[in-house]
Coordinates of C-alpha atoms in Angstrom, one line a residue:
Chain A
X1 CA -105.5 42.6 -70.0
X2 CA -106.1 46.2 -71.2
X3 CA -102.3 46.8 -70.8
X4 CA -101.5 43.8 -73.0
X5 CA -104.0 44.9 -75.7
X6 CA -102.4 48.4 -75.6
X7 CA -98.9 47.0 -75.9
X8 CA -100.0 44.9 -78.9
X9 CA -101.6 47.8 -80.6
X10 CA -98.6 50.1 -80.0
X11 CA -96.3 47.4 -81.4
X12 CA -98.5 47.2 -84.5
X13 CA -98.4 51.0 -84.9
X14 CA -94.6 51.0 -84.5
X15 CA -94.2 48.3 -87.1
X16 CA -96.4 50.2 -89.6
X17 CA -94.5 53.5 -88.9
X18 CA -91.2 51.6 -89.1
X19 CA -92.0 50.2 -92.5
X20 CA -92.9 53.7 -93.8
X21 CA -89.7 55.1 -92.3
X22 CA -87.6 52.4 -93.9
X23 CA -89.1 53.1 -97.4
X24 CA -88.5 56.8 -96.9
X25 CA -85.0 56.2 -95.7
X26 CA -84.2 54.1 -98.8
X27 CA -85.1 57.1 -101.0
X28 CA -83.1 59.7 -99.1
X29 CA -80.3 61.1 -101.3
X30 CA -80.5 64.8 -100.5
X31 CA -78.1 66.2 -97.9
X32 CA -80.6 68.1 -95.7
X33 CA -83.0 65.2 -95.5
X34 CA -80.2 62.7 -94.8
X35 CA -78.8 64.9 -92.0
X36 CA -82.1 65.4 -90.3
X37 CA -83.0 61.7 -90.5
X38 CA -79.6 60.5 -89.3
X39 CA -79.7 63.0 -86.4
X40 CA -83.2 62.1 -85.4
X41 CA -82.3 58.4 -85.5
X42 CA -79.5 59.1 -83.1
X43 CA -81.8 61.1 -80.8
X44 CA -84.3 58.3 -80.7
X45 CA -81.6 55.6 -80.1
X46 CA -80.0 57.5 -77.2
X47 CA -83.3 58.3 -75.5
X48 CA -84.7 54.8 -75.9
X49 CA -81.4 53.3 -74.6
X50 CA -81.5 55.5 -71.5
X51 CA -85.0 54.2 -70.8
X52 CA -83.7 50.6 -71.3
X53 CA -80.9 51.2 -68.9
X54 CA -83.4 52.2 -66.3
X55 CA -86.1 49.5 -67.0
X56 CA -84.7 46.5 -68.9
X57 CA -84.8 43.3 -66.9
X58 CA -82.2 41.5 -69.0
X59 CA -78.6 42.4 -68.2
X60 CA -77.7 41.7 -71.9
X61 CA -80.3 44.3 -73.0
X62 CA -78.9 46.8 -70.6
X63 CA -75.4 46.2 -71.9
X64 CA -76.6 46.6 -75.5
X65 CA -78.4 49.8 -74.5
X66 CA -75.1 51.2 -73.0
X67 CA -73.4 50.5 -76.3
X68 CA -76.2 52.2 -78.2
X69 CA -75.7 55.4 -76.2
X70 CA -71.9 55.3 -76.8
X71 CA -72.1 54.5 -80.5
X72 CA -74.9 56.8 -81.4
X73 CA -73.3 59.6 -79.4
X74 CA -70.2 59.0 -81.6
X75 CA -72.2 59.1 -84.8
X76 CA -73.8 62.4 -83.7
X77 CA -70.4 63.9 -83.0
X78 CA -69.2 62.8 -86.4
X79 CA -72.2 64.3 -88.0
X80 CA -71.7 67.6 -86.1
X81 CA -68.0 67.6 -87.2
X82 CA -69.1 66.9 -90.8
X83 CA -71.4 69.9 -90.7
X84 CA -68.5 72.1 -89.5
X85 CA -66.5 71.3 -92.7
X86 CA -66.2 73.3 -95.8
X87 CA -67.4 70.2 -97.7
X88 CA -70.9 70.6 -96.3
X89 CA -72.0 74.3 -96.8
X90 CA -75.3 75.8 -95.9
X91 CA -77.1 72.8 -94.4
X92 CA -79.7 73.1 -91.7
X93 CA -78.6 72.7 -88.1
X94 CA -79.1 69.3 -86.4
X95 CA -82.6 68.9 -84.8
X96 CA -82.8 69.1 -81.0
X97 CA -85.9 66.9 -80.7
X98 CA -87.1 63.7 -82.4
X99 CA -89.8 63.9 -85.1
X100 CA -93.5 62.9 -84.4
X101 CA -93.0 59.3 -85.5
X102 CA -89.9 58.7 -83.3
X103 CA -91.6 60.6 -80.4
X104 CA -94.6 58.2 -80.7
X105 CA -92.2 55.2 -80.6
X106 CA -90.6 56.6 -77.5
X107 CA -94.1 57.2 -75.9
X108 CA -95.0 53.6 -76.7
X109 CA -91.8 52.4 -75.1
X110 CA -92.5 54.5 -72.0
X111 CA -96.0 53.0 -71.8
X112 CA -94.9 49.4 -72.2
X113 CA -95.7 47.2 -69.1
X114 CA -92.6 46.2 -67.1
X115 CA -92.9 42.5 -68.2
X116 CA -93.1 43.6 -71.9
X117 CA -90.5 46.3 -71.8
X118 CA -87.5 44.2 -73.1
X119 CA -89.4 42.8 -76.1
X120 CA -90.9 46.2 -76.9
X121 CA -87.5 47.8 -76.8
X122 CA -85.9 45.0 -79.0
X123 CA -88.7 45.1 -81.5
X124 CA -88.4 48.8 -81.8
X125 CA -84.6 48.4 -82.1
X126 CA -85.0 46.0 -85.1
X127 CA -87.3 48.5 -86.8
X128 CA -85.1 51.5 -86.0
X129 CA -81.9 49.8 -87.1
X130 CA -83.4 48.5 -90.3
X131 CA -84.4 52.0 -91.1
X132 CA -80.9 53.4 -90.2
X133 CA -79.1 50.7 -92.3
X134 CA -81.4 51.5 -95.2
X135 CA -80.7 55.3 -94.8
X136 CA -76.9 54.9 -94.5
X137 CA -76.7 52.4 -97.4
X138 CA -78.7 54.4 -99.8
X139 CA -76.9 57.7 -99.0
X140 CA -73.5 56.1 -99.1
X141 CA -74.1 54.8 -102.6
X142 CA -76.2 57.7 -104.1
X143 CA -76.1 60.7 -101.8
X144 CA -75.4 64.1 -103.2
X145 CA -72.6 65.3 -100.8
X146 CA -69.2 63.6 -100.7
X147 CA -68.5 64.3 -97.0
X148 CA -71.9 63.0 -96.0
X149 CA -71.5 59.9 -98.2
X150 CA -68.2 59.3 -96.3
X151 CA -70.0 59.7 -93.0
X152 CA -72.7 57.2 -94.1
X153 CA -70.2 54.7 -95.4
X154 CA -68.3 54.9 -92.0
X155 CA -71.5 54.6 -90.0
X156 CA -73.1 51.8 -92.0
X157 CA -71.0 48.8 -90.8
X158 CA -71.5 49.9 -87.2
X159 CA -75.3 50.0 -87.5
X160 CA -75.3 46.7 -89.4
X161 CA -73.5 45.1 -86.5
X162 CA -76.1 46.7 -84.1
X163 CA -78.9 45.2 -86.2
X164 CA -77.4 41.7 -86.2
X165 CA -76.9 41.9 -82.4
X166 CA -80.5 43.2 -81.8
X167 CA -81.9 40.4 -83.9
X168 CA -79.8 37.8 -82.0
X169 CA -80.9 39.1 -78.7
X170 CA -84.6 39.3 -79.8
X171 CA -84.3 35.6 -80.8
X172 CA -83.2 34.7 -77.2
X173 CA -85.9 36.7 -75.3
Chain B
X1 CA -49.7 80.0 -111.9
X2 CA -47.8 78.2 -109.2
X3 CA -45.2 75.5 -109.7
X4 CA -46.7 72.5 -111.4
X5 CA -44.6 69.3 -111.1
X6 CA -46.9 67.5 -113.5
X7 CA -45.5 69.6 -116.3
X8 CA -41.9 69.5 -115.3
X9 CA -39.2 67.1 -116.3
X10 CA -37.2 65.3 -113.6
X11 CA -34.0 63.2 -113.4
X12 CA -34.5 59.8 -115.1
X13 CA -34.7 57.1 -112.4
X14 CA -31.7 55.2 -113.8
X15 CA -29.6 58.2 -113.1
X16 CA -30.7 58.8 -109.5
X17 CA -28.6 56.3 -107.6
X18 CA -25.7 57.8 -105.6
X19 CA -22.6 56.2 -104.1
X20 CA -21.8 55.9 -100.4
X21 CA -19.6 59.0 -100.3
X22 CA -22.2 61.1 -102.0
X23 CA -24.7 60.1 -99.4
X24 CA -22.4 60.5 -96.4
X25 CA -22.8 64.3 -96.5
X26 CA -20.9 66.6 -94.2
X27 CA -23.1 67.5 -91.2
X28 CA -24.1 71.1 -90.6
X29 CA -22.3 73.0 -87.8
X30 CA -24.7 72.9 -84.8
X31 CA -23.3 76.2 -83.5
X32 CA -23.8 78.0 -86.7
X33 CA -26.9 76.5 -88.3
X34 CA -30.1 78.6 -88.7
X35 CA -32.8 77.1 -86.4
X36 CA -35.1 76.7 -89.3
X37 CA -32.5 75.0 -91.5
X38 CA -32.3 72.4 -88.6
X39 CA -36.1 72.3 -88.7
X40 CA -36.2 71.6 -92.5
X41 CA -33.6 68.8 -92.2
X42 CA -35.5 67.1 -89.3
X43 CA -38.8 67.7 -91.1
X44 CA -37.8 66.4 -94.6
X45 CA -36.2 63.3 -93.0
X46 CA -39.7 62.6 -91.6
X47 CA -41.3 63.1 -95.0
X48 CA -38.8 60.6 -96.6
X49 CA -39.4 58.1 -93.8
X50 CA -43.2 58.3 -94.5
X51 CA -42.6 57.9 -98.3
X52 CA -40.6 54.7 -97.6
X53 CA -43.0 53.2 -95.1
X54 CA -46.0 54.1 -97.3
X55 CA -44.3 52.3 -100.2
X56 CA -43.6 49.3 -98.0
X57 CA -47.2 49.1 -96.9
X58 CA -48.4 49.4 -100.5
X59 CA -46.0 46.6 -101.5
X60 CA -47.5 44.3 -98.8
X61 CA -51.0 44.9 -100.1
X62 CA -50.5 44.2 -103.8
X63 CA -49.9 41.0 -105.8
X64 CA -49.0 42.9 -109.0
X65 CA -45.3 42.1 -109.7
X66 CA -45.0 45.2 -112.0
X67 CA -46.2 47.5 -109.2
X68 CA -43.9 45.8 -106.7
X69 CA -41.0 46.4 -109.1
X70 CA -41.7 50.1 -109.6
X71 CA -42.2 50.5 -105.8
X72 CA -38.9 48.8 -105.0
X73 CA -37.0 50.9 -107.5
X74 CA -38.4 54.2 -106.4
X75 CA -38.2 53.2 -102.7
X76 CA -34.4 52.5 -103.0
X77 CA -33.9 56.0 -104.1
X78 CA -36.2 57.4 -101.4
X79 CA -34.0 55.5 -98.9
X80 CA -31.0 57.2 -100.3
X81 CA -32.7 60.6 -100.1
X82 CA -33.5 59.9 -96.5
X83 CA -29.8 59.1 -95.7
X84 CA -28.5 62.2 -97.5
X85 CA -30.9 64.4 -95.4
X86 CA -30.6 62.7 -92.0
X87 CA -26.8 62.5 -92.2
X88 CA -26.8 66.4 -92.3
X89 CA -27.6 66.2 -88.6
X90 CA -24.3 66.2 -86.7
X91 CA -23.5 63.4 -84.2
X92 CA -22.4 65.8 -81.5
X93 CA -25.8 67.1 -80.1
X94 CA -27.4 64.8 -77.6
X95 CA -30.8 63.2 -78.3
X96 CA -32.3 65.9 -76.0
X97 CA -30.9 68.7 -78.2
X98 CA -32.4 67.0 -81.2
X99 CA -35.6 66.6 -79.3
X100 CA -35.8 70.4 -78.9
X101 CA -35.4 70.7 -82.6
X102 CA -38.2 68.2 -83.2
X103 CA -40.6 70.1 -81.0
X104 CA -39.7 73.4 -82.7
X105 CA -40.6 71.7 -86.0
X106 CA -43.9 70.5 -84.5
X107 CA -44.8 74.0 -83.2
X108 CA -43.9 76.0 -86.3
X109 CA -45.0 73.5 -88.8
X110 CA -48.4 72.9 -87.2
X111 CA -49.0 76.6 -86.7
X112 CA -48.2 77.3 -90.4
X113 CA -50.5 74.5 -91.6
X114 CA -53.3 75.7 -89.3
X115 CA -52.9 79.2 -90.6
X116 CA -53.2 78.0 -94.2
X117 CA -55.9 75.5 -93.6
X118 CA -59.0 76.5 -95.6
X119 CA -61.4 74.1 -93.7
X120 CA -62.7 75.4 -90.4
X121 CA -63.0 72.0 -88.8
X122 CA -59.6 70.8 -89.9
X123 CA -58.1 74.1 -88.6
X124 CA -59.4 73.2 -85.2
X125 CA -57.7 69.8 -85.5
X126 CA -54.4 71.5 -86.1
X127 CA -54.9 74.1 -83.4
X128 CA -55.9 71.4 -80.9
X129 CA -52.6 69.5 -81.1
X130 CA -50.5 72.6 -81.8
X131 CA -50.7 73.8 -78.2
X132 CA -49.9 70.3 -76.9
X133 CA -46.7 70.1 -78.9
X134 CA -46.0 73.7 -77.7
X135 CA -46.2 72.3 -74.1
X136 CA -43.9 69.4 -74.9
X137 CA -41.2 71.9 -76.0
X138 CA -41.5 73.6 -72.6
X139 CA -41.3 70.3 -70.6
X140 CA -38.2 69.1 -72.6
X141 CA -36.6 72.5 -72.2
X142 CA -36.9 72.2 -68.5
X143 CA -35.5 68.7 -68.6
X144 CA -32.6 69.9 -70.7
X145 CA -31.7 72.5 -68.2
X146 CA -31.9 69.9 -65.4
X147 CA -29.6 67.5 -67.2
X148 CA -26.8 70.0 -67.1
X149 CA -26.0 69.8 -70.8
X150 CA -24.5 73.2 -70.7
X151 CA -26.9 74.5 -73.2
X152 CA -30.3 76.2 -73.0
X153 CA -33.2 75.2 -75.2
X154 CA -33.3 78.8 -76.4
X155 CA -29.8 78.4 -77.8
X156 CA -31.4 75.9 -80.2
X157 CA -34.7 77.5 -81.0
X158 CA -33.3 81.1 -81.1
X159 CA -35.9 83.7 -80.4
X160 CA -38.1 82.3 -83.2
X161 CA -40.3 80.1 -81.0
X162 CA -41.3 80.9 -77.4
X163 CA -41.0 78.3 -74.7
X164 CA -44.0 78.5 -72.3
X165 CA -46.6 76.1 -71.0
X166 CA -49.3 75.1 -73.5
X167 CA -52.2 72.9 -72.6
X168 CA -50.4 71.0 -69.9
X169 CA -49.1 67.5 -71.0
X170 CA -50.8 65.9 -68.0
X171 CA -54.1 66.6 -69.7
X172 CA -53.2 65.3 -73.1
X173 CA -53.9 61.7 -72.0
X174 CA -57.4 60.8 -73.4
X175 CA -59.5 57.7 -74.1
X176 CA -58.4 56.5 -77.6
X177 CA -62.0 56.9 -78.9
X178 CA -61.6 60.6 -78.3
X179 CA -58.5 60.9 -80.6
X180 CA -60.5 60.0 -83.7
X181 CA -61.5 62.9 -86.0
X182 CA -63.8 63.3 -89.0
X183 CA -62.0 62.4 -92.3
X184 CA -62.0 64.8 -95.3
X185 CA -62.8 63.4 -98.7
X186 CA -60.4 63.7 -101.7
X187 CA -63.3 64.5 -103.9
X188 CA -64.4 67.6 -102.0
X189 CA -61.4 68.8 -100.0
X190 CA -59.1 71.5 -101.1
X191 CA -55.6 70.4 -102.3
X192 CA -54.1 72.5 -99.5
X193 CA -56.1 70.4 -96.9
X194 CA -54.9 67.2 -98.5
X195 CA -51.2 68.3 -98.6
X196 CA -51.4 69.6 -95.0
X197 CA -52.7 66.3 -93.7
X198 CA -50.2 64.1 -95.5
X199 CA -47.4 66.5 -94.2
X200 CA -48.5 66.5 -90.6
X201 CA -49.0 62.8 -90.4
X202 CA -45.4 62.2 -91.6
X203 CA -44.0 64.8 -89.2
X204 CA -45.9 63.5 -86.1
X205 CA -45.1 59.9 -87.0
X206 CA -41.4 60.7 -87.1
X207 CA -41.6 62.3 -83.7
X208 CA -43.5 59.3 -82.3
X209 CA -40.9 56.9 -83.7
X210 CA -38.0 59.1 -82.5
X211 CA -39.2 59.1 -78.9
X212 CA -40.1 55.5 -79.0
X213 CA -36.4 54.7 -79.8
X214 CA -34.3 57.4 -78.1
X215 CA -36.5 57.7 -75.0
X216 CA -34.6 55.0 -73.2
X217 CA -31.2 56.4 -73.9
X218 CA -30.9 58.8 -70.9
X219 CA -29.9 57.2 -67.6
X220 CA -31.8 59.7 -65.4
X221 CA -35.1 58.1 -64.4
X222 CA -37.0 61.3 -64.8
X223 CA -35.7 61.9 -68.3
X224 CA -36.7 58.3 -69.3
X225 CA -40.1 58.9 -67.7
X226 CA -40.7 62.1 -69.5
X227 CA -39.9 60.6 -72.9
X228 CA -42.2 57.7 -72.4
X229 CA -45.1 59.9 -71.3
X230 CA -44.7 62.3 -74.3
X231 CA -44.1 59.4 -76.7
X232 CA -47.5 58.2 -75.7
X233 CA -49.0 61.6 -76.6
X234 CA -47.3 61.5 -80.0
X235 CA -49.1 58.3 -80.7
X236 CA -52.3 60.0 -79.9
X237 CA -51.3 62.8 -82.3
X238 CA -50.6 60.3 -85.1
X239 CA -54.0 58.8 -84.5
X240 CA -55.6 62.2 -84.4
X241 CA -54.0 63.4 -87.7
X242 CA -54.2 60.2 -89.7
X243 CA -57.9 60.0 -89.0
X244 CA -58.5 63.2 -91.1
X245 CA -57.1 61.5 -94.2
X246 CA -59.6 60.1 -96.7
X247 CA -59.6 56.4 -95.9
X248 CA -61.3 55.4 -99.1
X249 CA -58.7 56.4 -101.7
X250 CA -56.9 53.6 -103.7
X251 CA -53.3 52.7 -103.1
X252 CA -52.1 54.3 -106.3
X253 CA -54.0 57.5 -105.7
X254 CA -52.4 57.6 -102.3
X255 CA -49.0 57.0 -103.8
X256 CA -49.5 59.9 -106.3
X257 CA -50.5 62.2 -103.5
X258 CA -47.4 61.2 -101.5
X259 CA -45.1 62.0 -104.4
X260 CA -46.9 65.2 -105.1
X261 CA -46.5 66.1 -101.5
X262 CA -42.8 65.5 -101.6
X263 CA -42.5 67.7 -104.7
X264 CA -44.4 70.5 -102.9
X265 CA -42.2 70.3 -99.8
X266 CA -38.8 70.1 -101.6
X267 CA -39.9 73.0 -103.7
X268 CA -40.9 74.8 -100.5
X269 CA -37.5 74.2 -98.9
X270 CA -35.9 75.4 -102.1
X271 CA -37.7 78.7 -101.8
X272 CA -36.7 79.4 -98.2
X273 CA -33.3 77.8 -97.5
X274 CA -30.5 80.3 -96.8
X275 CA -27.7 77.6 -96.7
X276 CA -26.4 77.2 -100.3
X277 CA -25.1 73.7 -99.9
X278 CA -28.4 72.4 -98.4
X279 CA -30.4 74.3 -100.9
X280 CA -28.7 72.3 -103.6
X281 CA -29.7 69.1 -101.9
X282 CA -33.4 70.3 -101.9
X283 CA -33.1 71.1 -105.6
X284 CA -31.6 67.7 -106.5
X285 CA -34.3 65.9 -104.5
X286 CA -37.0 67.9 -106.1
X287 CA -35.8 66.9 -109.6
X288 CA -35.8 63.3 -108.4
X289 CA -39.3 63.5 -106.9
X290 CA -40.7 65.0 -110.2
X291 CA -39.7 61.7 -111.8
X292 CA -41.2 59.6 -108.9
X293 CA -44.4 61.5 -109.4
X294 CA -44.4 60.9 -113.1
X295 CA -43.9 57.1 -112.5
X296 CA -46.8 57.1 -109.9
X297 CA -49.1 59.0 -112.3
X298 CA -48.3 56.6 -115.1
X299 CA -49.2 53.6 -112.9
X300 CA -52.4 55.3 -111.8
X301 CA -53.4 55.9 -115.4
X302 CA -52.4 52.5 -116.7
X303 CA -53.8 50.4 -113.9
X304 CA -56.7 52.3 -112.3
X305 CA -57.6 54.3 -115.4
X306 CA -57.4 57.6 -113.4
X307 CA -55.7 60.7 -114.6
X308 CA -53.9 62.5 -111.8
X309 CA -54.9 65.8 -113.3
X310 CA -58.5 64.9 -112.3
X311 CA -57.8 65.5 -108.6
X312 CA -54.6 67.7 -108.7
X313 CA -54.9 71.4 -109.3
X314 CA -54.3 72.6 -112.9
X315 CA -53.0 75.9 -111.5
X316 CA -50.0 74.2 -109.7
X317 CA -49.1 73.8 -106.1
X318 CA -50.3 75.6 -103.0
X319 CA -48.1 78.4 -101.5
X320 CA -44.7 77.1 -100.3
X321 CA -44.7 75.7 -96.8
X322 CA -42.5 78.1 -94.8
X323 CA -40.8 77.8 -91.4
X324 CA -41.3 81.2 -89.8
X325 CA -42.2 82.6 -86.4
X326 CA -45.8 82.0 -85.3
X327 CA -45.6 83.5 -81.8
X328 CA -48.6 85.8 -82.1
X329 CA -50.7 83.0 -83.6
X330 CA -49.7 80.4 -81.0
X331 CA -50.6 82.9 -78.2
X332 CA -54.0 83.5 -79.8
X333 CA -54.7 79.7 -80.1
X334 CA -53.7 79.3 -76.5
X335 CA -56.0 82.0 -75.3
X336 CA -58.9 80.7 -77.3
X337 CA -58.5 76.9 -76.9
X338 CA -56.3 75.8 -74.0
X339 CA -59.4 74.7 -72.1
X340 CA -60.6 72.5 -75.0
X341 CA -60.7 68.7 -74.9
X342 CA -62.1 66.1 -77.3
X343 CA -65.2 64.0 -77.2
X344 CA -65.2 61.7 -80.2
X345 CA -64.7 63.9 -83.3
X346 CA -65.8 67.1 -81.5
X347 CA -63.8 69.6 -79.6
X348 CA -65.5 70.9 -76.4
X349 CA -64.5 72.9 -73.3
X350 CA -63.4 70.5 -70.6
X351 CA -66.0 72.0 -68.3
X352 CA -68.7 70.7 -70.5
X353 CA -67.8 67.0 -69.9
X354 CA -69.9 65.2 -67.3
X355 CA -67.8 64.1 -64.3
X356 CA -68.3 60.5 -65.2
X357 CA -66.8 61.0 -68.7
X358 CA -64.3 58.4 -69.9
X359 CA -61.7 61.2 -70.0
X360 CA -61.5 61.3 -66.2
X361 CA -61.3 57.5 -66.0
X362 CA -58.4 57.5 -68.4
X363 CA -56.7 60.3 -66.5
X364 CA -57.1 58.4 -63.2
X365 CA -55.6 55.2 -64.8
X366 CA -52.5 56.6 -66.3
X367 CA -51.7 59.5 -64.0
X368 CA -52.0 57.5 -60.8
X369 CA -48.6 57.4 -59.0
X370 CA -47.2 60.7 -60.3
X371 CA -46.8 62.4 -63.7
X372 CA -43.4 62.9 -65.2
X373 CA -44.4 66.1 -67.2
X374 CA -45.4 67.7 -63.9
X375 CA -42.4 66.3 -61.9
X376 CA -39.9 67.8 -64.4
X377 CA -41.2 71.3 -63.7
X378 CA -41.4 70.7 -60.0
X379 CA -37.8 69.5 -59.9
X380 CA -36.5 72.4 -62.1
X381 CA -38.3 74.8 -59.7
X382 CA -36.8 73.1 -56.7
X383 CA -33.3 72.9 -58.0
X384 CA -33.1 76.3 -59.7
X385 CA -35.6 78.4 -57.9
X386 CA -38.0 78.6 -60.8
X387 CA -39.1 77.1 -64.1
X388 CA -37.3 77.5 -67.4
X389 CA -39.3 79.7 -69.7
X390 CA -38.4 81.8 -72.8
X391 CA -40.9 84.5 -73.4
X392 CA -40.3 87.3 -75.9
X393 CA -43.8 88.7 -76.3
X394 CA -44.9 89.4 -72.8
X395 CA -46.7 87.5 -70.0
X396 CA -48.5 84.2 -70.7
X397 CA -51.8 84.8 -72.4
X398 CA -53.6 82.7 -69.8
X399 CA -53.0 84.2 -66.3
X400 CA -53.5 80.9 -64.5
X401 CA -50.6 79.4 -66.6
X402 CA -48.2 82.2 -65.6
X403 CA -45.4 80.9 -63.4
X404 CA -46.8 82.5 -60.3
X405 CA -50.5 82.2 -61.5
X406 CA -53.3 80.6 -59.7
X407 CA -52.9 77.2 -61.3
X408 CA -56.1 75.9 -59.6
X409 CA -58.1 78.4 -61.7
X410 CA -57.1 76.7 -64.9
X411 CA -60.2 75.0 -66.4
X412 CA -58.6 71.5 -66.6
X413 CA -57.6 71.5 -62.9
X414 CA -61.1 72.7 -62.0
X415 CA -62.7 69.9 -64.1
X416 CA -60.5 67.1 -62.8
X417 CA -61.1 68.3 -59.2
X418 CA -64.8 68.1 -59.8
X419 CA -64.5 64.7 -61.3
X420 CA -62.5 63.5 -58.3
X421 CA -65.3 64.7 -55.9
X422 CA -67.8 62.8 -58.1
X423 CA -65.8 59.6 -58.0

């Protein structure tokens, strides 16, 4: 019973934090803020997907998690390549750790009871991908660096497909 | 101020058509031609083929009859230019001799572009594939020697380009996801970067097409096998290079850049060509291309409302592209990067890949049952007591790739052995 209450409270906190993240993402048009946010999003996705590969009961969720690792590794590599280019001078290096908000989400995922893990993961995935879609869309249209706008425009359709798939799976579980 | 084709006057389009005998030019003498004249002829044929195919692709993606008419007119002339250039190649040399010329183009063109490339990431892109084409030259040179054609590869390349192992061809075979690079943007990239990329895509595409079509001409099974293996790598290279182009530019902008690129390259050939007769052809084609560029710029202004001057440099063209020896540079790239592989858009030491990486899965799939690029060296060594190499500047920069080196010490062999143990 205590575990269920904690899961519910964690989900509510994630939802609240996710809404804040989405609003902040929609206003990100500066290169440094965009790079940091995009990189942290990838870090969160890859870490959460590794947990899902180990703990998810649904084979479809595990398949989705494997794709998340692959696609968000690709997006990190593209971001690293973009930062090596002359088109993106003097930006801060990519972060090695997620920020406090995404670290809290990962902690909540880790704390989820086994029977609630799949839904917790998928609920977080909806929030995280809504934030990433918002980030990529706003930067692609109004960002201040051409190379990073190109990166955002290339990444946006991939994360939009992720979001659609996550919502579809969540509807089934 | 460099040469600016936007301010020059070319030959009016209606005066550009040539008759059959004008196009059926006398071929150069293969025993007398300068290796880099052969390179320019092969290279500019590839540039014209790209101009034609790009125009066809554009025509298939527009409903505008006026654009289609202009494309058809200019394309017919581009076709004539391609014939006049490619018919300079004599019929006598075998496809294998021409192949050696193709690989010399690949090495010395890519090295020059890499040296001029102002963007550090894009320079890595060129350096990465440079030492793979360098290795293809070495594999084909060994094949040529085995085929008993009575000629050595060095007779074709001169002493201008060394013939040594690069990153071994067996390790060029990668998962397709790992051949995609980060694109530049037309807005922020240097004009030199844009010209370099359009140039290399055309050249690699020509090589891919050539091997796709002549690879089945030899009767010897090993020769056929080597061509098909390297033809697959050339497809990887086209994917690798085309992925650095800005994918968001409009068709007319792309057309203007192609015409500008042709102007740059004919002007470059004109600066460096020692053969008077061929230099006149470069000059004639430059005058034609200036008019093609004017027509493309006019369509861009009229239809898209964009002035070409808004993205082309006011100060004129980059430095002329030059075929010249790059031996020291190639050796330096080999020493620094022969152990690199690709993971998505990033270049990393092969030792950094986990043993379950998709690179090793792909290697296992395609290399099972023997690898022609290894077999050709083994057969040359067995038949002639050693490999065919042409070195002018000392021993190989990587000791494990010397003929009698400890091959197992090379990073790729170590990494694949580790992955085999893991599997």
